[in-house]
CSV table of C-alpha atoms and ligand atoms in Angstrom, one decimal:
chain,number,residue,atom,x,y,z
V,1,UNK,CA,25.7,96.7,98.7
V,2,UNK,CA,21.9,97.8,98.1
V,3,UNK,CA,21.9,99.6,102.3
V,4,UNK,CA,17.9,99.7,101.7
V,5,UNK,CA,17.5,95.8,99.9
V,6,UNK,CA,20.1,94.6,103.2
V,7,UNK,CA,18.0,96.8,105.8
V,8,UNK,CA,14.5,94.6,104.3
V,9,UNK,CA,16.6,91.8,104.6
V,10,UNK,CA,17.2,92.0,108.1
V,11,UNK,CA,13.9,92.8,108.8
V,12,UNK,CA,12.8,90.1,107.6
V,13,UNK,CA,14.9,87.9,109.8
V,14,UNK,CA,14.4,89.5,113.2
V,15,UNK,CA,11.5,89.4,115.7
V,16,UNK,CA,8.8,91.8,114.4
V,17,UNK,CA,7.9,94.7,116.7
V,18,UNK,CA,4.5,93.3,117.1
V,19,UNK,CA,0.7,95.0,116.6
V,20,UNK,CA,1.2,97.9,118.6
V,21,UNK,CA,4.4,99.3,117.6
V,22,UNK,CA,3.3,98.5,113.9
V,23,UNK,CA,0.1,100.5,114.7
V,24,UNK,CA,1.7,103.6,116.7
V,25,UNK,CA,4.4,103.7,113.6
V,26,UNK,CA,1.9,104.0,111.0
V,27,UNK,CA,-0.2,106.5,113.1
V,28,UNK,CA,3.0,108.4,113.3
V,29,UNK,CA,3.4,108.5,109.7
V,30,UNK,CA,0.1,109.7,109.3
V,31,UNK,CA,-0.3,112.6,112.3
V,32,UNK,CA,3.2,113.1,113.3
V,33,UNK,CA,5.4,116.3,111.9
V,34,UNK,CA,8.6,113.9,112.6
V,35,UNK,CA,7.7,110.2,112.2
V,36,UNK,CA,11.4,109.7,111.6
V,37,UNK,CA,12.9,110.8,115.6
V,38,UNK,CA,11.6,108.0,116.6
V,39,UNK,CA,13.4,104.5,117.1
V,40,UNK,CA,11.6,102.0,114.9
V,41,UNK,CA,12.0,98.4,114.2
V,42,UNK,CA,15.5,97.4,114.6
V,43,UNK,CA,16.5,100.1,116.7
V,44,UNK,CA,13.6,98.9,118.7
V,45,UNK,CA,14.6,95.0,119.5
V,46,UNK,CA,17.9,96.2,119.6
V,47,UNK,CA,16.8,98.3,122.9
V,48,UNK,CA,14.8,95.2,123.9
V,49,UNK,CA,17.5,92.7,123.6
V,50,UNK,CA,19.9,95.3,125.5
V,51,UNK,CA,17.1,95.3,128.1
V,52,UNK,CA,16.9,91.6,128.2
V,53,UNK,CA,21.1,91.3,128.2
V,54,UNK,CA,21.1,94.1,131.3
V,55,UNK,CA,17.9,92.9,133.0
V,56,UNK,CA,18.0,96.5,134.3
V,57,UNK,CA,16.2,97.4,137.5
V,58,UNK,CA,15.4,101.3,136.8
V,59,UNK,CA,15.9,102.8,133.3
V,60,UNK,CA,16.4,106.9,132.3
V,61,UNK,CA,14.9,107.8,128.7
V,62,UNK,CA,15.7,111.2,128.3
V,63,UNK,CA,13.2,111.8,125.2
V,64,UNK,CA,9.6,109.8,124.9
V,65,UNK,CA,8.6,111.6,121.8
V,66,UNK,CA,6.1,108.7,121.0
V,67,UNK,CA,7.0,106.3,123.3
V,68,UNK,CA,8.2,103.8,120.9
V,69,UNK,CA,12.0,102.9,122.6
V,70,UNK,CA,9.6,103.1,125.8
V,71,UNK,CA,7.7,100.4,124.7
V,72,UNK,CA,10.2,98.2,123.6
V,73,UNK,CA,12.5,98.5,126.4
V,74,UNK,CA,9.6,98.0,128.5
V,75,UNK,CA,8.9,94.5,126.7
V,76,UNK,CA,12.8,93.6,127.6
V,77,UNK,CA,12.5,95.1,131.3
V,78,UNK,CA,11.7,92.6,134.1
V,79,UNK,CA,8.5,92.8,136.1
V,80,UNK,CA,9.8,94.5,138.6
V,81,UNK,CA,11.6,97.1,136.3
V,82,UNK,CA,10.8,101.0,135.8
V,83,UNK,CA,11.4,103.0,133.0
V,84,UNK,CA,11.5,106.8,133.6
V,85,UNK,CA,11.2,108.7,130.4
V,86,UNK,CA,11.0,112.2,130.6
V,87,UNK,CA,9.4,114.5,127.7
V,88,UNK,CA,9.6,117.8,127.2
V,89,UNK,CA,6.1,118.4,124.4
V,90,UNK,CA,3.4,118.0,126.2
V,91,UNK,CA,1.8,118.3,123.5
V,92,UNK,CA,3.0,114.3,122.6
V,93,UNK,CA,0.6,113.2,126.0
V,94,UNK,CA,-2.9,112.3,124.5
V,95,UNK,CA,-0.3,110.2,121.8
V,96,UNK,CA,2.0,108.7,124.2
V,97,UNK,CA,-0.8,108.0,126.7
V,98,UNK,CA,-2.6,106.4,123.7
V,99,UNK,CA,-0.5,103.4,123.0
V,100,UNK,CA,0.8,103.2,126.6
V,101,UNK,CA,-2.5,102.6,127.7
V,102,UNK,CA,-2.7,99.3,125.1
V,103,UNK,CA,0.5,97.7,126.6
V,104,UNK,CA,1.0,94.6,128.9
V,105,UNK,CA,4.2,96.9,130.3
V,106,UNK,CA,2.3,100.0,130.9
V,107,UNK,CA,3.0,99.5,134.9
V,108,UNK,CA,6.5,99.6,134.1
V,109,UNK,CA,6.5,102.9,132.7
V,110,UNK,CA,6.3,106.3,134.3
V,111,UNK,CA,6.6,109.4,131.9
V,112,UNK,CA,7.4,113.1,132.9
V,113,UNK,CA,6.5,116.0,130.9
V,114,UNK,CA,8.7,118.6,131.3
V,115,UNK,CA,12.6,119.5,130.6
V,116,UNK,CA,14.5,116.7,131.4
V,117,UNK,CA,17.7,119.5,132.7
V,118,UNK,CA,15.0,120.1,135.3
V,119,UNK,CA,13.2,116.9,136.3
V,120,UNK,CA,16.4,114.5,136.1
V,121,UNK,CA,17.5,116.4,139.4
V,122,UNK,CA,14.3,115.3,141.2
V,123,UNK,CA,14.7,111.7,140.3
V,124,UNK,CA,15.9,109.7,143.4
V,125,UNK,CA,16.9,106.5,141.5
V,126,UNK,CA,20.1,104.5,140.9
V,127,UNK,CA,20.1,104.0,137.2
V,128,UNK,CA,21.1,100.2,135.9
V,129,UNK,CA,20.6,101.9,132.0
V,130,UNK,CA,20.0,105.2,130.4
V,131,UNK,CA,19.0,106.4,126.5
V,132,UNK,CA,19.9,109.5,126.4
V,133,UNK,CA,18.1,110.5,122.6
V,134,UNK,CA,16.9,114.4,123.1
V,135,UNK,CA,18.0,118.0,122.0
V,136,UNK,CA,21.1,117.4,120.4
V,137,UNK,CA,22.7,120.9,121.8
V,138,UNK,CA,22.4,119.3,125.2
V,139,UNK,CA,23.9,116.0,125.0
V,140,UNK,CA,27.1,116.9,127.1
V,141,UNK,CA,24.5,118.4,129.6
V,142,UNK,CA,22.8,115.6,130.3
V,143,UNK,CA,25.3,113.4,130.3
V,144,UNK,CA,26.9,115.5,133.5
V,145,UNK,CA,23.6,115.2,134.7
V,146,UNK,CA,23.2,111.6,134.9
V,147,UNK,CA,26.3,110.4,135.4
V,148,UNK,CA,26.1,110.6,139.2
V,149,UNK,CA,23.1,108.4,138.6
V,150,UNK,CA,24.6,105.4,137.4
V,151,UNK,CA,25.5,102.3,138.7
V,152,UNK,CA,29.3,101.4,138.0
V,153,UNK,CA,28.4,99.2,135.3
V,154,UNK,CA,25.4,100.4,134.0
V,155,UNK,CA,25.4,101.7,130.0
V,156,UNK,CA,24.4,104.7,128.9
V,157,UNK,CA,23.3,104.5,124.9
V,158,UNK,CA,23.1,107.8,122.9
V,159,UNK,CA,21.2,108.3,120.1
V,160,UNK,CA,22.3,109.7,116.5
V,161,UNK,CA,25.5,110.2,117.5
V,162,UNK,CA,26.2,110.4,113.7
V,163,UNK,CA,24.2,112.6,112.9
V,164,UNK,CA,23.6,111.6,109.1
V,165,UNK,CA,27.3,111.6,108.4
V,166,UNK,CA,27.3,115.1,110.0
V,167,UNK,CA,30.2,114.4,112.4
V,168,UNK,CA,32.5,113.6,109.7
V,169,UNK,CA,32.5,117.8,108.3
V,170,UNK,CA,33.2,120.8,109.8
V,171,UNK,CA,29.6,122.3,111.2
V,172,UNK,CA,28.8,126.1,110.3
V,173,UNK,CA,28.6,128.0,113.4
V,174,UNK,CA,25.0,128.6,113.4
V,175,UNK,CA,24.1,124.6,113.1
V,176,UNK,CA,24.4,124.2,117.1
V,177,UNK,CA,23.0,120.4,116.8
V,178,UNK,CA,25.9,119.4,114.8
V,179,UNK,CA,28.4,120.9,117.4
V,180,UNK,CA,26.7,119.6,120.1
V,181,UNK,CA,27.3,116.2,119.4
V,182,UNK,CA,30.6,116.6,118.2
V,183,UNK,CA,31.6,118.0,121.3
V,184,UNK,CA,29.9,115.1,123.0
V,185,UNK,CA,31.4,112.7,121.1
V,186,UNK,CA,35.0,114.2,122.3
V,187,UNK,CA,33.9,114.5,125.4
V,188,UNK,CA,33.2,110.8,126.2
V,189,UNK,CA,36.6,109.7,123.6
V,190,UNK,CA,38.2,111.3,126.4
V,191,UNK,CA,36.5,110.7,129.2
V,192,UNK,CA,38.9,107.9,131.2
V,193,UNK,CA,35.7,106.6,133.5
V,194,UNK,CA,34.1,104.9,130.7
V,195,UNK,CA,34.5,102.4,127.7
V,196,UNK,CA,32.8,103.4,125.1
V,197,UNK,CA,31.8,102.2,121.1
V,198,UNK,CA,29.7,103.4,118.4
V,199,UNK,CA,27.4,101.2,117.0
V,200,UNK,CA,26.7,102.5,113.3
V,201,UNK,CA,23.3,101.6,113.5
V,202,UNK,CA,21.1,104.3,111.9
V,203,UNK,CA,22.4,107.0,113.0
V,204,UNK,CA,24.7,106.2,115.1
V,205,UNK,CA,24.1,104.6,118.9
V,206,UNK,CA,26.8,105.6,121.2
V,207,UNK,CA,27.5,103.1,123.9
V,208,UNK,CA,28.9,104.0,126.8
V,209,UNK,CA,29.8,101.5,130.3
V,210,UNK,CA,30.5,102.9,133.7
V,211,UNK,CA,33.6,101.5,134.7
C,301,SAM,C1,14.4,111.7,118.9
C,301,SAM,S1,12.9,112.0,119.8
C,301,SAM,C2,12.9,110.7,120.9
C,301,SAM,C3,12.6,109.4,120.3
C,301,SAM,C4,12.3,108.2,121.2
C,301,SAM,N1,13.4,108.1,122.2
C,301,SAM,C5,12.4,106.9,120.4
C,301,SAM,O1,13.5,106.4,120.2
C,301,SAM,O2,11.3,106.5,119.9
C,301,SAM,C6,13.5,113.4,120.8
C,301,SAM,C7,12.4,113.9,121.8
C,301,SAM,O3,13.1,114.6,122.8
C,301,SAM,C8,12.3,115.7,123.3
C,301,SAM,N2,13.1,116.7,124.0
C,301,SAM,C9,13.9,117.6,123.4
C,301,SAM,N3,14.5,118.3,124.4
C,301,SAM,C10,14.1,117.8,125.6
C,301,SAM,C11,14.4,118.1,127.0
C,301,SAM,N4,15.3,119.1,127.3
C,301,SAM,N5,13.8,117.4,127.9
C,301,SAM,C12,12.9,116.4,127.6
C,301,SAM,N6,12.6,116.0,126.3
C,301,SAM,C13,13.2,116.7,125.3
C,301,SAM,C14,11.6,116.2,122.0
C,301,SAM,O4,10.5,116.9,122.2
C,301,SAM,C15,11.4,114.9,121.2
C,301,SAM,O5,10.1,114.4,121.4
């Protein structure tokens, strides 16, 4: 099967992502270094149908990067939902701030510049979902971190937890991203508070439900 040809397909059939997204994508393309990180169109009403399924009261992104997941899990959240999203490039503000600024959800969203290891402590919410989809060394981190956070039930989605077919060979010691998430990947196999399942979408979307 053609993965490309099936991917256009799909596409095709699903709800587009809509003006803005299509317009912060290309401008992405265009200005970004790594147009790639972020979630794009399926990934993106993926994370908006989760949103819908969940109707989660207070969401944890633990990487903005454009803001793109933001936005669609934004569209998804109910009106009296909040998305914290926590970034750690300031430099990404003017870009973020940008296509925020253009959304219907933009009240929805608060975002924090700054290392997520740091700012996640300060956050005095109950969380009903969190994406965790930042430095890849961390992911075990962060997932100690937030898991006091969460409401029994809630989901916690990973990002890339695949790592382009990475998982599947033995990393070289120096390639730290690679051995992060392989160690998170053990970590939550054998972690007995949680069901988990990997979605092979992309590349790879961990999910992960509070028992
Ligand atoms: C893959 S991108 C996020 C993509 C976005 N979630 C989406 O789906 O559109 C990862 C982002 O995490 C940020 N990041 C890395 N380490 C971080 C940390 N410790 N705290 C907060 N953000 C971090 C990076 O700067 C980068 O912008």
């Amino acid at each position: 099967m053609n993965q490309e040809a099936v991917e256009d397909y799909i596409l095709a059939h699903i709800d587009e992502e809509g003006e803005l997204l299509s317009t912060l994508c290309r401008d992405a393309n265009v200005n970004l270094l790594r147009p790639r990180m972020l979630s794009g169109h399926l990934q993106g009403r993926i994370l908006k149908m989760f949103c819908r399924m969940l109707a989660p009261r207070r969401i944890l992104e633990i990487g903005t990067y454009t803001g793109y997941a933001t936005l669609c899990m934004a569209e998804g959240l109910p009106d009296n939902g909040l998305i914290h999203t926590i970034e750690i490039n300031d430099e990404m503000e003017d870009f973020i701030q940008k296509y925020l600024s253009r959304s219907p959800d933009k009240e929805k969203v608060k975002v924090h510049f700054g290392d997520a290891m740091e700012i996640i402590p300060t956050l005095d919410e109950t969380f009903d979902l969190i994406f965790i989809d930042a430095d890849k060394r961390l992911y075990s981190d962060y997932y100690d971190l937030v898991f006091p956070k969460v409401r029994k039930g809630g989901l916690i989605l990973a990002d890339n937890t695949l790592w382009d077919g990475k998982v599947l060979e033995k990393p070289a010691v120096s390639d730290k991203q690679t051995i992060g998430i392989l160690e998170f990947n053990d970590k939550i196999k054998n972690d007995p508070r949680v069901e988990k399942v990997i979605l092979p979408l992309r590349d790879g979307l961990t999910m992960i439900r509070i028992k």
